[in-house]
Amino acid sequence: KNEVEQSPQNLTAQEGEFITINCSYSVGISALHWLQQHPGGGIVSLFMLSSGKKKHGRLIATINIQEKHSSLHITASHPRDSAVYICAVSKMNYGGSQGNLIFGKGTKLSVKP
Amino acid sequence: KAGVTQTPRYLIKTRGQQVTLSCSPISGHRSVSWYQQTPGQGLQFLFEYFSETQRNKGNFPGRFSGRQFSNSRSEMNVSTLELGDSALYLCASSLDLFGESYEQYFGPGTRLTVT
């Protein structure tokens, strides 16, 4: 079983819809990251969170540490949101290492006009 | 501030050859991590460097190695290339002060094709 599981794997939405992508993990973490990858490969960090909730524009990320679960929400989705969204965790490591991310398989989102 | 840069962007090599990829982190970032992305395995952690020391290593064979220089620039090397090494290789840098979690900034990647 993967240490980071995402659902759904694929998601098609109509422009304007509210979108939710879920991420569950099975290890102790120091932080959880939501990443966006467009065709061509470039990865952009959307959020890094270790508790609670963060919001950037139309994007909202929440995390429940007790449940080991995080969600990424996109409000009023737009075709330019079409991309692969990847959940990744930094495993709790008392040696100070934070750069060894463990990734989910990603959610491919397509938003139709 | 300039972002993370990687060179070269594209590379074609033959089985058995070796390759060196380069990553220049954002100025002031001391941590550099390397990742491999393939269609089958997705994104996997290769190694992480901090202040010229390898701090963590993923589950890859010894053919994969790396180093970090005093200016935080990093290189990774793959020797005796195999077809399965064809992948997008990404590096990411972060500020990493006092061992706390910081956002990672990714480079555009190097797409390696092994024939």
Coordinates of C-alpha atoms in Angstrom, one line a residue:
Chain A
K1 CA 0.0 0.0 0.0
N2 CA 1.3 3.4 -0.9
E3 CA 2.1 5.8 2.0
V4 CA 0.3 8.6 0.2
E5 CA -3.0 7.9 -1.6
Q6 CA -4.9 10.4 -3.7
S7 CA -8.4 10.3 -5.1
P8 CA -9.8 10.6 -7.6
Q9 CA -7.1 9.7 -10.2
N10 CA -9.0 11.5 -12.9
L11 CA -11.5 14.3 -12.7
T12 CA -13.5 16.1 -15.3
A13 CA -15.5 19.2 -14.4
Q14 CA -17.4 21.9 -16.1
E15 CA -16.2 25.5 -15.8
G16 CA -17.5 27.1 -12.6
E17 CA -17.9 23.8 -10.6
F18 CA -16.5 23.3 -7.1
I19 CA -13.7 20.7 -7.1
T20 CA -12.3 18.6 -4.3
I21 CA -9.2 16.4 -4.4
N22 CA -8.5 14.2 -1.4
C23 CA -5.2 12.9 0.0
S24 CA -4.7 10.3 2.8
Y25 CA -1.3 9.3 4.2
S26 CA -0.2 6.6 6.6
V27 CA 3.1 8.0 8.0
G28 CA 4.0 10.6 10.6
I29 CA 4.6 13.9 8.8
S30 CA 6.2 17.2 9.4
A31 CA 4.3 18.9 6.5
L32 CA 2.0 18.2 3.6
H33 CA 2.5 19.8 0.2
W34 CA 0.0 20.3 -2.7
L35 CA 1.7 20.7 -6.0
Q36 CA 0.5 21.5 -9.5
Q37 CA 2.1 20.1 -12.7
H38 CA 1.2 21.3 -16.1
P39 CA 1.9 19.5 -19.4
G40 CA 5.6 19.9 -20.1
G41 CA 6.6 19.0 -16.6
G42 CA 7.0 22.1 -14.5
I43 CA 5.9 21.7 -10.9
V44 CA 4.6 24.6 -8.8
S45 CA 4.1 24.4 -5.1
L46 CA 0.6 25.5 -4.2
F47 CA 0.5 25.0 -0.5
M48 CA 2.6 23.6 2.4
L49 CA 0.7 23.0 5.6
S50 CA 1.1 21.2 8.8
S51 CA -2.2 22.1 10.4
G52 CA -5.5 23.8 9.8
K53 CA -6.4 25.5 6.5
K54 CA -4.8 27.8 3.9
K55 CA -6.3 29.9 1.1
H56 CA -4.8 31.4 -2.0
G57 CA -7.3 33.0 -4.3
R58 CA -9.7 30.3 -5.5
L59 CA -7.7 27.5 -3.9
I60 CA -8.2 26.2 -0.4
A61 CA -6.2 23.4 1.3
T62 CA -7.1 21.8 4.6
I63 CA -5.5 19.1 6.7
N64 CA -6.7 17.0 9.6
I65 CA -3.6 15.6 11.4
Q66 CA -5.6 13.2 13.6
E67 CA -7.4 11.7 10.5
K68 CA -4.2 11.8 8.4
H69 CA -6.2 13.4 5.6
S70 CA -6.0 16.6 3.5
S71 CA -8.2 18.1 0.8
L72 CA -7.6 20.6 -1.9
H73 CA -10.6 22.6 -3.0
I74 CA -10.9 24.7 -6.2
T75 CA -13.8 27.1 -6.2
A76 CA -15.3 28.5 -9.5
S77 CA -13.0 26.2 -11.5
H78 CA -11.7 27.5 -14.8
P79 CA -10.1 25.7 -17.9
R80 CA -6.7 27.1 -16.9
D81 CA -6.9 25.0 -13.7
S82 CA -6.5 21.9 -15.9
A83 CA -3.4 20.2 -14.6
V84 CA -2.2 17.3 -12.5
Y85 CA -2.4 18.0 -8.8
I86 CA 0.0 16.1 -6.6
C87 CA -0.1 15.6 -2.8
A88 CA 3.3 15.0 -1.2
V89 CA 4.4 14.6 2.4
S90 CA 7.6 15.3 4.3
K91 CA 8.0 12.4 6.7
M92 CA 8.7 13.3 10.3
N93 CA 12.4 13.1 10.6
Y94 CA 14.4 14.2 13.6
G95 CA 17.6 14.4 11.6
G96 CA 16.5 17.6 10.1
S97 CA 15.9 16.3 6.6
Q98 CA 12.8 17.9 5.0
G99 CA 13.5 17.5 1.3
N100 CA 12.7 13.8 1.0
L101 CA 9.1 14.1 -0.2
I102 CA 6.8 11.1 -0.7
F103 CA 4.3 11.7 -3.5
G104 CA 0.9 10.5 -4.3
K105 CA 0.1 9.4 -7.8
G106 CA -1.6 12.6 -8.7
T107 CA -5.1 13.7 -9.8
K108 CA -5.5 14.7 -13.4
L109 CA -8.0 17.5 -13.6
S110 CA -9.7 18.6 -16.8
V111 CA -12.0 21.6 -16.7
K112 CA -14.3 22.0 -19.7
P113 CA -15.5 25.4 -20.8
Chain B
K1 CA 14.8 36.4 -7.6
A2 CA 15.8 33.9 -10.3
G3 CA 14.1 30.5 -10.0
V4 CA 15.7 27.1 -9.8
T5 CA 17.5 26.3 -13.1
Q6 CA 18.5 23.0 -14.5
T7 CA 20.8 22.1 -17.3
P8 CA 20.5 20.6 -19.8
R9 CA 16.8 20.6 -20.4
Y10 CA 16.9 17.6 -22.8
L11 CA 19.4 14.9 -23.2
I12 CA 19.6 11.7 -25.3
K13 CA 22.1 9.1 -24.3
T14 CA 22.9 5.5 -25.2
R15 CA 22.7 2.5 -22.8
G16 CA 26.0 2.1 -20.9
Q17 CA 26.9 5.8 -21.1
Q18 CA 27.0 8.1 -18.1
V19 CA 25.3 11.4 -17.6
T20 CA 25.7 14.5 -15.4
L21 CA 22.8 16.8 -14.7
S22 CA 23.1 20.2 -13.0
C23 CA 20.9 22.2 -10.7
S24 CA 21.3 25.8 -9.5
P25 CA 19.0 26.6 -6.5
I26 CA 17.4 29.9 -5.7
S27 CA 19.9 32.2 -4.1
G28 CA 20.1 31.7 -0.4
H29 CA 18.6 28.2 -0.5
R30 CA 20.8 25.6 1.1
S31 CA 18.8 22.4 0.6
V32 CA 18.6 20.8 -2.8
S33 CA 16.6 17.6 -3.5
W34 CA 16.5 15.5 -6.6
Y35 CA 13.5 13.5 -7.9
Q36 CA 12.8 11.1 -10.7
Q37 CA 9.5 11.1 -12.5
T38 CA 8.4 8.2 -14.8
P39 CA 5.0 7.3 -16.1
G40 CA 5.0 4.0 -14.3
Q41 CA 6.4 5.0 -10.9
G42 CA 5.4 8.6 -10.7
L43 CA 7.6 10.9 -8.6
Q44 CA 10.3 9.3 -6.5
F45 CA 12.9 10.9 -4.2
L46 CA 16.5 10.3 -5.2
F47 CA 18.6 12.3 -2.6
E48 CA 18.8 15.5 -0.7
Y49 CA 21.8 17.7 -0.1
F50 CA 22.4 20.3 2.6
S51 CA 25.5 22.3 3.1
E52 CA 27.5 20.0 0.8
T53 CA 26.4 16.9 2.7
Q54 CA 24.0 14.2 1.5
R55 CA 21.4 14.3 4.2
N56 CA 19.0 11.6 2.8
K57 CA 18.9 9.1 0.0
G58 CA 16.0 7.3 -1.7
N59 CA 15.8 3.7 -2.8
F60 CA 17.9 3.9 -5.9
P61 CA 21.0 1.8 -7.0
G62 CA 24.5 3.1 -6.5
R63 CA 24.7 4.1 -10.1
F64 CA 22.8 7.2 -9.1
S65 CA 25.0 9.7 -7.2
G66 CA 25.2 13.4 -6.5
R67 CA 27.1 16.1 -4.9
Q68 CA 26.6 19.7 -3.7
F69 CA 29.1 22.5 -4.0
S70 CA 29.9 25.3 -1.6
N71 CA 27.6 27.7 -3.6
S72 CA 24.7 25.2 -3.1
R73 CA 24.7 24.2 -6.8
S74 CA 24.2 20.5 -7.2
E75 CA 24.9 17.8 -9.7
M76 CA 23.6 14.3 -10.1
N77 CA 25.3 11.6 -12.0
V78 CA 24.0 8.4 -13.4
S79 CA 26.5 5.8 -14.6
T80 CA 26.0 2.8 -16.9
L81 CA 22.7 4.1 -18.1
E82 CA 19.8 1.7 -18.6
L83 CA 16.6 2.1 -20.7
G84 CA 14.6 2.3 -17.4
D85 CA 16.5 5.5 -16.5
S86 CA 14.6 7.4 -19.1
A87 CA 12.7 9.9 -17.0
L88 CA 12.2 13.5 -16.1
Y89 CA 14.7 14.5 -13.4
L90 CA 13.6 17.3 -11.2
C91 CA 15.5 19.2 -8.6
A92 CA 14.0 21.4 -5.9
S93 CA 15.5 23.9 -3.5
S94 CA 14.3 25.1 -0.1
L95 CA 15.4 27.6 2.5
D96 CA 15.6 25.0 5.3
L97 CA 16.5 27.0 8.3
F98 CA 16.8 25.2 11.7
G99 CA 15.5 21.9 10.2
E100 CA 11.9 23.2 9.8
S101 CA 9.7 22.5 6.9
Y102 CA 9.9 25.0 4.1
E103 CA 8.2 25.2 0.7
Q104 CA 10.1 23.5 -2.1
Y105 CA 10.7 25.3 -5.4
F106 CA 11.1 23.1 -8.4
G107 CA 13.2 23.5 -11.5
P108 CA 11.9 22.9 -15.0
G109 CA 13.5 19.4 -15.1
T110 CA 15.9 17.6 -17.4
R111 CA 14.2 15.1 -19.7
L112 CA 16.6 12.2 -20.2
T113 CA 16.0 9.6 -22.9
V114 CA 18.2 6.5 -23.0
T115 CA 18.2 4.6 -26.3

